[in-house]
Short mmCIF file of C-alpha atoms in Angstrom, two decimals:
data_model
loop_
_atom_site.label_atom_id
_atom_site.label_comp_id
_atom_site.label_asym_id
_atom_site.label_seq_id
_atom_site.Cartn_x
_atom_site.Cartn_y
_atom_site.Cartn_z
CA UNK K 181 -16.48 106.14 87.84
CA UNK K 182 -15.40 102.62 89.65
CA UNK K 183 -13.29 101.23 86.56
CA UNK K 184 -13.11 97.20 86.81
CA UNK K 185 -9.06 96.91 86.43
CA UNK K 186 -8.08 93.12 84.06
CA UNK K 187 -4.87 91.89 83.93
CA UNK K 188 -3.51 89.26 82.10
CA UNK K 189 0.00 88.17 82.83
CA UNK K 190 1.15 85.42 80.47
CA UNK K 191 3.97 83.31 80.17
CA UNK K 192 5.89 83.76 76.46
CA UNK K 193 8.73 81.76 77.41
CA UNK K 194 10.22 79.10 74.77
CA UNK K 195 7.46 76.38 75.22
CA UNK K 196 4.93 78.84 73.63
CA UNK K 197 6.74 78.65 70.48
CA UNK K 198 5.40 78.60 67.54
CA UNK K 199 1.58 77.82 67.19
CA UNK K 200 0.75 78.46 71.16
CA UNK K 201 2.12 81.67 70.57
CA UNK K 202 0.18 81.78 67.48
CA UNK K 203 -2.60 80.82 69.46
CA UNK K 204 -2.54 83.73 72.51
CA UNK K 205 -1.94 86.64 69.76
CA UNK K 206 -4.83 85.45 68.21
CA UNK K 207 -7.50 85.30 71.72
CA UNK K 208 -6.04 88.50 72.60
CA UNK K 209 -6.94 89.56 70.20
CA UNK K 210 -10.67 88.27 70.10
CA UNK K 211 -10.83 89.56 73.75
CA UNK K 212 -10.57 92.60 73.06
CA UNK K 213 -12.98 92.72 69.70
CA UNK K 214 -15.65 90.93 71.51
CA UNK K 215 -15.53 93.15 75.18
CA UNK K 216 -15.24 96.45 72.36
CA UNK K 217 -18.64 95.32 71.35
CA UNK K 218 -20.06 94.38 74.81
CA UNK K 219 -21.82 98.21 76.37
CA UNK K 220 -21.07 97.05 80.08
CA UNK K 221 -17.40 95.96 79.41
CA UNK K 222 -16.60 99.46 77.65
CA UNK K 223 -18.11 101.36 80.66
CA UNK K 224 -16.48 99.76 83.49
CA UNK K 225 -13.77 97.40 82.42
CA UNK K 226 -10.35 98.51 81.60
CA UNK K 227 -7.12 95.94 80.43
CA UNK K 228 -3.55 95.60 80.89
CA UNK K 229 -1.99 93.31 79.32
CA UNK K 230 1.91 91.84 80.94
CA UNK K 231 4.10 89.47 79.62
CA UNK K 232 7.09 87.30 81.41
CA UNK K 233 9.94 84.90 79.64
CA UNK K 234 13.74 85.97 81.12
CA UNK K 235 12.03 89.39 81.07
CA UNK K 236 8.85 91.13 82.39
CA UNK K 237 7.34 93.53 80.44
CA UNK K 238 3.84 95.53 80.68
CA UNK K 239 3.33 95.46 77.28
CA UNK K 240 -0.55 97.67 77.58
CA UNK K 241 -0.40 99.72 80.63
CA UNK K 242 -4.25 99.93 82.42
CA UNK K 243 -7.06 100.68 79.72
CA UNK K 244 -9.60 101.25 78.41
CA UNK K 245 -11.15 99.00 76.31
CA UNK K 246 -12.21 100.87 73.04
CA UNK K 247 -8.34 102.06 73.02
CA UNK K 248 -6.56 98.59 73.82
CA UNK K 249 -4.46 98.26 70.70
CA UNK K 250 -3.28 94.27 70.57
CA UNK K 251 0.40 94.14 70.54
CA UNK K 252 2.32 91.00 68.72
CA UNK K 253 3.93 88.84 70.86
CA UNK K 254 7.16 86.56 70.32
CA UNK K 255 7.89 83.79 72.09
CA UNK K 256 11.58 83.93 73.63
CA UNK K 257 13.57 82.04 76.33
CA UNK K 258 13.51 82.15 80.34
CA UNK K 259 10.42 81.97 82.50
CA UNK K 260 10.12 83.98 85.77
CA UNK K 261 7.12 83.29 87.30
CA UNK K 262 8.55 84.66 90.96
CA UNK K 263 9.48 88.30 89.70
CA UNK K 264 6.12 88.19 87.13
CA UNK K 265 4.22 88.33 90.25
CA UNK K 266 6.10 90.31 91.97
CA UNK K 267 5.76 93.15 89.19
CA UNK K 268 2.11 92.41 88.43
CA UNK K 269 1.00 93.44 91.92
CA UNK K 270 3.23 96.64 92.04
CA UNK K 271 1.84 97.64 88.96
CA UNK K 272 -1.57 97.19 89.96
CA UNK K 273 -0.81 99.28 93.53
CA UNK K 274 0.14 101.70 91.32
CA UNK K 275 -2.86 102.15 89.15
CA UNK K 276 -5.39 101.47 90.96
CA UNK K 277 -7.50 104.54 92.33
CA UNK K 278 -7.72 103.53 95.85
CA UNK K 279 -10.74 103.87 97.88
CA UNK K 280 -10.44 107.46 100.50
CA UNK K 281 -13.18 109.21 102.62
CA UNK K 282 -14.38 111.21 99.94
CA UNK K 283 -14.31 108.97 96.91
CA UNK K 284 -14.64 105.14 96.15
CA UNK K 285 -11.93 103.73 93.74
CA UNK K 286 -11.80 100.87 91.97
CA UNK K 287 -13.42 98.16 92.02
CA UNK K 288 -10.87 95.23 93.05
CA UNK K 289 -9.40 93.76 90.24
CA UNK K 290 -9.60 90.42 88.36
CA UNK K 291 -6.13 88.81 87.58
CA UNK K 292 -5.36 85.87 84.93
CA UNK K 293 -2.74 83.90 85.29
CA UNK K 294 -1.28 81.75 81.84
CA UNK K 295 1.26 79.94 83.21
CA UNK K 296 2.96 75.77 83.48
CA UNK K 297 4.23 76.99 87.11
CA UNK K 298 8.11 75.33 85.94
CA UNK K 299 9.90 78.84 86.34
CA UNK K 300 14.17 80.00 86.58
CA UNK K 301 12.96 81.38 90.23
CA UNK K 302 11.84 80.74 93.29
CA UNK K 303 7.84 81.38 93.12
CA UNK K 304 7.26 80.87 97.04
CA UNK K 305 10.27 83.60 98.00
CA UNK K 306 8.25 85.48 95.50
CA UNK K 307 5.10 85.58 97.05
CA UNK K 308 6.06 87.77 100.33
CA UNK K 309 5.90 90.86 98.02
CA UNK K 310 2.39 89.57 95.69
CA UNK K 311 0.00 90.93 96.95
CA UNK K 312 -3.06 88.63 96.68
CA UNK K 313 -5.39 90.67 98.95
CA UNK K 314 -5.02 93.06 96.56
CA UNK K 315 -7.36 91.03 93.34
CA UNK K 316 -11.34 90.07 93.64
CA UNK K 317 -10.06 87.09 91.77
CA UNK K 318 -7.10 85.49 90.57
CA UNK K 319 -7.39 82.49 88.35
CA UNK K 320 -4.25 80.35 86.94
CA UNK K 321 -4.78 78.83 84.02
CA UNK K 322 -2.18 75.77 82.90
CA UNK K 323 -1.37 75.27 79.48
CA UNK K 324 -0.46 71.73 79.75
CA UNK K 325 -0.30 68.70 81.52
CA UNK K 326 2.87 68.08 82.84
CA UNK K 327 2.36 71.62 84.48
CA UNK K 328 3.55 72.11 87.83
CA UNK K 329 0.07 72.51 89.56
CA UNK K 330 1.82 72.83 93.41
CA UNK K 331 3.44 75.79 92.12
CA UNK K 332 0.49 77.21 91.10
CA UNK K 333 -1.18 76.17 94.25
CA UNK K 334 0.50 78.77 95.89
CA UNK K 335 -0.54 81.87 94.48
CA UNK K 336 -4.59 81.11 94.19
CA UNK K 337 -6.96 78.19 95.09
CA UNK K 338 -8.66 79.10 91.62
CA UNK K 339 -7.01 76.53 88.39
CA UNK K 340 -8.14 75.69 85.64
CA UNK K 341 -6.27 73.58 83.05
CA UNK K 342 -5.93 72.77 79.46
CA UNK K 343 -6.83 69.64 77.28
CA UNK K 344 -4.29 71.09 74.75
CA UNK K 345 -1.68 73.81 74.28
CA UNK K 346 -3.54 73.64 70.85
CA UNK K 347 -5.12 77.16 69.09
CA UNK K 348 -8.44 75.63 70.07
CA UNK K 349 -7.80 74.90 73.66
CA UNK K 350 -6.25 78.44 74.25
CA UNK K 351 -8.87 79.90 71.80
CA UNK K 352 -11.35 79.07 74.10
CA UNK K 353 -9.67 80.04 77.71
CA UNK K 354 -9.33 83.08 76.24
CA UNK K 355 -13.43 83.18 75.38
CA UNK K 356 -13.74 82.11 78.52
CA UNK K 357 -11.63 85.37 80.13
CA UNK K 358 -13.89 87.79 77.53
CA UNK K 359 -16.90 86.23 79.10
CA UNK K 360 -15.72 86.38 82.61
CA UNK K 361 -14.97 90.19 82.67
CA UNK K 362 -18.34 90.84 80.42
CA UNK K 363 -20.04 88.88 83.10
CA UNK K 364 -17.95 90.95 86.13
CA UNK K 365 -18.81 94.49 84.35
CA UNK K 366 -22.52 93.37 84.75
CA UNK K 367 -21.94 92.26 88.26
CA UNK K 368 -19.89 95.21 89.41
CA UNK K 369 -22.58 97.77 87.86
CA UNK K 370 -24.93 95.90 90.24
CA UNK K 371 -22.48 96.76 93.09
CA UNK K 372 -21.83 92.75 93.42
CA UNK K 373 -17.32 92.15 93.42
CA UNK K 374 -16.48 89.16 92.30
CA UNK K 375 -14.01 87.28 94.23
CA UNK K 376 -14.13 83.68 93.20
CA UNK K 377 -14.13 80.91 90.24
CA UNK K 378 -17.77 80.47 91.33
CA UNK K 379 -18.98 82.91 89.80
CA UNK K 380 -17.63 83.51 86.74
CA UNK K 381 -18.99 81.33 82.82
CA UNK K 382 -19.05 77.89 83.22
CA UNK K 383 -16.18 76.97 81.74
CA UNK K 384 -15.87 75.38 77.72
CA UNK K 385 -15.10 71.65 76.98
CA UNK K 386 -11.25 72.02 76.75
CA UNK K 387 -10.50 74.06 79.84
CA UNK K 388 -10.95 71.53 82.92
CA UNK K 389 -11.49 72.95 86.49
CA UNK K 390 -8.58 71.82 88.68
CA UNK K 391 -9.65 70.21 92.16
CA UNK K 392 -7.97 71.23 95.32
#
């Protein structure tokens, strides 16, 4: 079976304390519960959760949807987006089954990043060790209006922005991620690989596309 790996890379720094981190926890739970009722996602999708503040941690390694146990995340000080990018790339390289002459490996992973683009380390320097080509589609979500969009543009051209850093907007983002995984699971079953934001579902009302 060819897996569809999906990586969530989430900023849980001090700016996410209070309602935002509670909304993220609820959002992840809703995402997983929704995918558990989708037969294509259950068959194909594998999900990993990586969080970062002053530390980078893979809270959940690449796991089948039915076995995914949602953790309780806590916001702490510090934001190291550069290190987080290197980390997710390394983990993906270790976890993904590569294609060989004898067998086809996993589909290219989807990567969803939630970050305001502000970091205590150099994002541009980290990009030399961040393997963009490893991922089929990379989407960055800027959770607030004062996010550093230019830093996020160094990572991907696919950038969306929340109207507000509140439970409704964050909830919509995770619902959209869930729909995107479900759509991608159907497409790979038809041998169509996801590489562009346009192939994913329409953005909900509280999420805006950032134009290049």
